[in-house]
C-alpha atoms as a printed R data frame, in Angstrom:
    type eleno elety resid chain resno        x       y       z
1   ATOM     1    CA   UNK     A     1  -39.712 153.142 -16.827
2   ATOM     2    CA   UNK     A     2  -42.696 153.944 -19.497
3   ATOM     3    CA   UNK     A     3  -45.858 152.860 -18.656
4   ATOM     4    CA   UNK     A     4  -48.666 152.483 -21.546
5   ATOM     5    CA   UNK     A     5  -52.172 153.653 -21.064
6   ATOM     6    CA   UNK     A     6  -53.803 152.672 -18.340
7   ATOM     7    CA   UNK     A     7  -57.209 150.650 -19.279
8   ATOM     8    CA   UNK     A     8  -58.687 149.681 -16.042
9   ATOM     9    CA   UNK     A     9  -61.605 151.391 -14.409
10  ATOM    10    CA   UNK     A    10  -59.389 153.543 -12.605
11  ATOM    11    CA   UNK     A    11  -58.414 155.293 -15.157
12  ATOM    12    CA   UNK     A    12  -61.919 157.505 -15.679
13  ATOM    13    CA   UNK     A    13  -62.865 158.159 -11.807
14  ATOM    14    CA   UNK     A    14  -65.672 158.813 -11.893
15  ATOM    15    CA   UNK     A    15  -66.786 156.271 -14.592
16  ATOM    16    CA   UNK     A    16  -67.825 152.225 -13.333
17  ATOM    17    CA   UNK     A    17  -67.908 149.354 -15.691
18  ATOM    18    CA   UNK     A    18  -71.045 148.599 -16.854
19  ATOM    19    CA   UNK     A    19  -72.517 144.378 -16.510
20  ATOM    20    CA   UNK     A    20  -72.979 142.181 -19.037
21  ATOM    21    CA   UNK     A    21  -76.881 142.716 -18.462
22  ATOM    22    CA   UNK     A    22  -76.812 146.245 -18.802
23  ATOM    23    CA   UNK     A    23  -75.088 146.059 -22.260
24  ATOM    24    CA   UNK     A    24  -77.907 143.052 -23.658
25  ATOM    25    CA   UNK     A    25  -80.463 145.351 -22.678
26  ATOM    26    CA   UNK     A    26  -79.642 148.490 -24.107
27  ATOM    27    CA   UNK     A    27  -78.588 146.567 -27.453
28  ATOM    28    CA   UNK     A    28  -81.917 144.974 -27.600
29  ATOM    29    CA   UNK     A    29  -83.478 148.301 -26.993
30  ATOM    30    CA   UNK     A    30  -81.490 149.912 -29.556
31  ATOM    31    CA   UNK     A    31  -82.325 147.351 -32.160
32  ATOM    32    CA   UNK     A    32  -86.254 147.887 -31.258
33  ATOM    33    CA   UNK     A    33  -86.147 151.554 -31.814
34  ATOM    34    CA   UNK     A    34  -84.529 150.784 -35.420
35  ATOM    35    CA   UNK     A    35  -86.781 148.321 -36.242
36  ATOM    36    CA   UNK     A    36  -89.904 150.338 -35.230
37  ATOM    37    CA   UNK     A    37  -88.033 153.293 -37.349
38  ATOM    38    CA   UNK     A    38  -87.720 151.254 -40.557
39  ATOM    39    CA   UNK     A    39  -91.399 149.828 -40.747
40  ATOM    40    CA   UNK     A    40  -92.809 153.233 -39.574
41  ATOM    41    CA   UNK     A    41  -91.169 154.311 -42.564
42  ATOM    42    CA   UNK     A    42  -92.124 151.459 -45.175
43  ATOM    43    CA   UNK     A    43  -88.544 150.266 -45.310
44  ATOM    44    CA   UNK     A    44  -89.250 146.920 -43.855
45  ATOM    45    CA   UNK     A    45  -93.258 145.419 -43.999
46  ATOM    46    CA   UNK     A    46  -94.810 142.830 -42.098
47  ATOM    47    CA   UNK     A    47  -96.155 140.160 -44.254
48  ATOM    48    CA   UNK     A    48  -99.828 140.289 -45.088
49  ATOM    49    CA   UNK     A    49 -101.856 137.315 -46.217
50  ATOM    50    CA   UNK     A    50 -102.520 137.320 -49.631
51  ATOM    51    CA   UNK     A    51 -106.304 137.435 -49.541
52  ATOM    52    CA   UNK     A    52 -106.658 133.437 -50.309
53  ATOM    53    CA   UNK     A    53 -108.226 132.522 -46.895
54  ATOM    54    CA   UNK     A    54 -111.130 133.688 -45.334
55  ATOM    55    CA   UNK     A    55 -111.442 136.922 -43.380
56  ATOM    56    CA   UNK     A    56 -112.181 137.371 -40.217
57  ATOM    57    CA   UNK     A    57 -115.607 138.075 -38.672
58  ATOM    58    CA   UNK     A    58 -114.629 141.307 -37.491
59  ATOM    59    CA   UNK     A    59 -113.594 142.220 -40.709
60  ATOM    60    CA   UNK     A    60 -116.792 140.768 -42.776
61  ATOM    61    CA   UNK     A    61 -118.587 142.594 -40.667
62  ATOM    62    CA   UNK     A    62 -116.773 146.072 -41.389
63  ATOM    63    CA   UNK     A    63 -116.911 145.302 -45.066
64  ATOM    64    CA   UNK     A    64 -120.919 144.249 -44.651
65  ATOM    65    CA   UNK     A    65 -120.962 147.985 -43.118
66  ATOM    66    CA   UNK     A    66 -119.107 149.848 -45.162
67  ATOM    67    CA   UNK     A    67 -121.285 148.618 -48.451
68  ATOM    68    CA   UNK     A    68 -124.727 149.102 -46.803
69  ATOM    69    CA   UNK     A    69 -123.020 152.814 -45.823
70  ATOM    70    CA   UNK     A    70 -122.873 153.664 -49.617
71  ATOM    71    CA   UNK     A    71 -126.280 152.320 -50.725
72  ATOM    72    CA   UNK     A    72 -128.625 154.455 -52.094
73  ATOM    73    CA   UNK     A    73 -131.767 154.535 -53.529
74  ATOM    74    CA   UNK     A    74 -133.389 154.734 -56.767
75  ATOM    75    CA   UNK     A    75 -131.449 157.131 -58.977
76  ATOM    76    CA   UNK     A    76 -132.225 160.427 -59.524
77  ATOM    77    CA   UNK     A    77 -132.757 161.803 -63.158
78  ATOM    78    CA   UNK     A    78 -128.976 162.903 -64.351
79  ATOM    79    CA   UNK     A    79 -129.787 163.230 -68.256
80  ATOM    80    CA   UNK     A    80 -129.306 159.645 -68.326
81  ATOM    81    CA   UNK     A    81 -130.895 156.890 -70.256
82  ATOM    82    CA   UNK     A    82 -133.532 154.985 -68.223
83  ATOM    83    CA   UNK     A    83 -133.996 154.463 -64.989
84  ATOM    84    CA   UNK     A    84 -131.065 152.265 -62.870
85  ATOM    85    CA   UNK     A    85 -132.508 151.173 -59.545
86  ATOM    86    CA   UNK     A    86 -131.455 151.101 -56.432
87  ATOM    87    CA   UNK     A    87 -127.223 151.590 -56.851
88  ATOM    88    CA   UNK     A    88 -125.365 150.413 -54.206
89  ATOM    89    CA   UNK     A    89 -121.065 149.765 -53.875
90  ATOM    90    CA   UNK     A    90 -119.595 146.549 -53.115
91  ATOM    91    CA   UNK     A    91 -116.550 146.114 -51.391
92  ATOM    92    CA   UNK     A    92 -114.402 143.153 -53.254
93  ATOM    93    CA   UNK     A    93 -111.168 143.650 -51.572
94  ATOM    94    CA   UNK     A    94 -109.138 146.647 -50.270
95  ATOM    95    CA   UNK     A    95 -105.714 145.156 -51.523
96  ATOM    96    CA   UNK     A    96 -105.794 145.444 -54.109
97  ATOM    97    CA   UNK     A    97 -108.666 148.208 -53.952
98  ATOM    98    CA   UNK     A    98 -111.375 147.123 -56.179
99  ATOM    99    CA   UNK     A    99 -115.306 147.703 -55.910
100 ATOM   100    CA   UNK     A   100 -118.677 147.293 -57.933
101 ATOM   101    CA   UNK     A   101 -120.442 149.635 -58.586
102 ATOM   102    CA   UNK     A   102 -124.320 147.919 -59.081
103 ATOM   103    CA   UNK     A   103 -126.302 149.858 -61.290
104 ATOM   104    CA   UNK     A   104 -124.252 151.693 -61.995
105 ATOM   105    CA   UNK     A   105 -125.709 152.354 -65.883
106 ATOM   106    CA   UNK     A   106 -129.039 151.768 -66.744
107 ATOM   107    CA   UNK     A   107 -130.114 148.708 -69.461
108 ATOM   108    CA   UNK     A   108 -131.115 151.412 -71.780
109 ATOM   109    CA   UNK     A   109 -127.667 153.323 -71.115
110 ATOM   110    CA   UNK     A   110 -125.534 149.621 -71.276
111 ATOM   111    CA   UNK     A   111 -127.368 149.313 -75.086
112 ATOM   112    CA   UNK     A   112 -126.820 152.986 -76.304
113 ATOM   113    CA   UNK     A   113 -123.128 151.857 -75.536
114 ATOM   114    CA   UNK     A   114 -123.230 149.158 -77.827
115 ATOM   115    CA   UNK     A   115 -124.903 150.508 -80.353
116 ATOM   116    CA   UNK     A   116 -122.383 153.304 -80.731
117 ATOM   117    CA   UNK     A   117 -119.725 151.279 -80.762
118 ATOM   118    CA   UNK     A   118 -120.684 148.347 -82.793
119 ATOM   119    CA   UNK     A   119 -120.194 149.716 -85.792
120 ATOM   120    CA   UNK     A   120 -116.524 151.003 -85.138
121 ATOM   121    CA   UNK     A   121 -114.662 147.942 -83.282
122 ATOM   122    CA   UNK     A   122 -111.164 147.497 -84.287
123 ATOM   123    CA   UNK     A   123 -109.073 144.504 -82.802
124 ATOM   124    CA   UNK     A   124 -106.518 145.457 -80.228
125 ATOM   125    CA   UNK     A   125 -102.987 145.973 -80.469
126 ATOM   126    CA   UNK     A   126 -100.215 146.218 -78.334
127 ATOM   127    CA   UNK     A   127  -97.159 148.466 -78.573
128 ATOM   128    CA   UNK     A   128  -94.081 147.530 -80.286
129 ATOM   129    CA   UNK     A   129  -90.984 147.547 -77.589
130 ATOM   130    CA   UNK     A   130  -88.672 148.985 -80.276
131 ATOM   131    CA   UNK     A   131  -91.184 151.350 -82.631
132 ATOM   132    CA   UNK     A   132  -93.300 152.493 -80.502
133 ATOM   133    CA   UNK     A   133  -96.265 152.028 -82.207
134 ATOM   134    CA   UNK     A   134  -98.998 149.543 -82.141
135 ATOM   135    CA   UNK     A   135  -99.022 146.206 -84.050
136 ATOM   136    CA   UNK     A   136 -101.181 143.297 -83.781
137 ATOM   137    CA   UNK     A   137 -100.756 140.489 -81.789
138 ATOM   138    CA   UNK     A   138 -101.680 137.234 -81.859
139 ATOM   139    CA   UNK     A   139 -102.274 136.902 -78.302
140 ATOM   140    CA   UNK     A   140 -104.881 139.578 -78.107
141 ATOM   141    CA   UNK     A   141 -108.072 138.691 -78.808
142 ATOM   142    CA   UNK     A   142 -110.466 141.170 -78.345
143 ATOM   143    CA   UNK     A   143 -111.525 144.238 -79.924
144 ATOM   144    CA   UNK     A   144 -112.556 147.936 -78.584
145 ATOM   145    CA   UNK     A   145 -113.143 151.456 -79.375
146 ATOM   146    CA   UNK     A   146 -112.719 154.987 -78.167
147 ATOM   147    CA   UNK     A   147 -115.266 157.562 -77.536
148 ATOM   148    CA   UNK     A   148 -114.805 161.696 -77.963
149 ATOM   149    CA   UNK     A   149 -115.601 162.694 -74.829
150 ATOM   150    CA   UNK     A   150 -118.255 165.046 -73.809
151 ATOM   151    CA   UNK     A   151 -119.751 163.139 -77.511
152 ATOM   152    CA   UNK     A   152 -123.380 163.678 -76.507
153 ATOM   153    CA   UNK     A   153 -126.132 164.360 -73.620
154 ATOM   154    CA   UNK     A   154 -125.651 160.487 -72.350
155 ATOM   155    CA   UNK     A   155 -121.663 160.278 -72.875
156 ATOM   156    CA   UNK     A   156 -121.999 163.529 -70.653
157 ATOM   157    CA   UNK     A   157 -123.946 162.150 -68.005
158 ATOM   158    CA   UNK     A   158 -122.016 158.594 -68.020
159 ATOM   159    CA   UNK     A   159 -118.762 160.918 -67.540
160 ATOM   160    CA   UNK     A   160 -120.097 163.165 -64.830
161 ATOM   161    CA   UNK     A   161 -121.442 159.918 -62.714
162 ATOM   162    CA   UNK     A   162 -117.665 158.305 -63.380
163 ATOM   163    CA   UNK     A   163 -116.536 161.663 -61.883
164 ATOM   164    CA   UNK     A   164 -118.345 161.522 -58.870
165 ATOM   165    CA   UNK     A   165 -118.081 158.179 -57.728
166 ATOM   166    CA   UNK     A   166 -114.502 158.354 -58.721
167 ATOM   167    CA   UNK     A   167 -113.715 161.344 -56.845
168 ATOM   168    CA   UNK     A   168 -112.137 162.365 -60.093
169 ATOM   169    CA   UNK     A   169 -112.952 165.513 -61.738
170 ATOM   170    CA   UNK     A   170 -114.263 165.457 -65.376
């Protein structure tokens, strides 16, 4: 008489069935290693407040640190227009990363601006999606220009200052 396959323990010697308890735990284990995988790789993120409430203490104090780290005092002559006090970098949040820079240009620099670009405003346009090219809109509502760079002495300095405190070379 045929026999099928035997599927008891005895079948593999030197092999014992493994509890109910040892199977949980190694699943749960298993699934902890893939989960620490996928958000050590950015797969999967833990959910961050959005920035509405207040922070904490801890980190108000940080952020109080980091922007009395980066002020500095009056500022030294860079070709500049006038002179811009004491410049120092504010922290406003780090997500999205965005800072102010105070004093960053001087009055006299702020009004050179203005006066070289008064007189050559044009109202902004947005791109057509099926040309290409710019149109006008009636939902835009202001008006702006561009500057050559490197234009002059100031433009120079205003660049080289936007370089260094951008990290970003000119």
């Amino acid at each position: 008489m045929a026999r099928g396959p035997l599927r008891s323990a005895r079948a593999f010697p030197g092999r014992r069935p493994r509890s109910l308890g040892t199977l949980v735990l190694a699943t749960l284990l298993t699934l902890s290693v893939v989960l620490l995988l996928l958000l050590a790789l950015g797969v999967l993120s833990l959910p961050v407040p959005s920035g509405t409430g207040k922070p904490s203490a801890a980190v108000e104090r940080r952020l109080e640190d980091a922007s009395l780290a980066t002020k500095a005092g009056p500022s030294e002559s860079d070709d500049g227009l006038g002179q811009r006090g004491e410049q120092w970098t504010e922290v406003l949040s780090w997500e999205p990363r965005a800072f102010l820079y105070h004093n960053f240009l001087s009055k006299e620099e702020c009004e050179y601006l203005i006066d070289l670009a008064k007189p050559h405003m044009a109202k902004s346009t947005v791109v057509d999606s099926t040309t290409g090219k710019s149109k006008d809109s009636r939902v835009r509502t202001s008006s702006g220009m561009f500057l050559r760079r490197g234009r002059d002495k100031v433009i120079q300095a205003i660049e080289k200052r936007i370089a260094d405190f951008t990290f970003i070379p000119a």
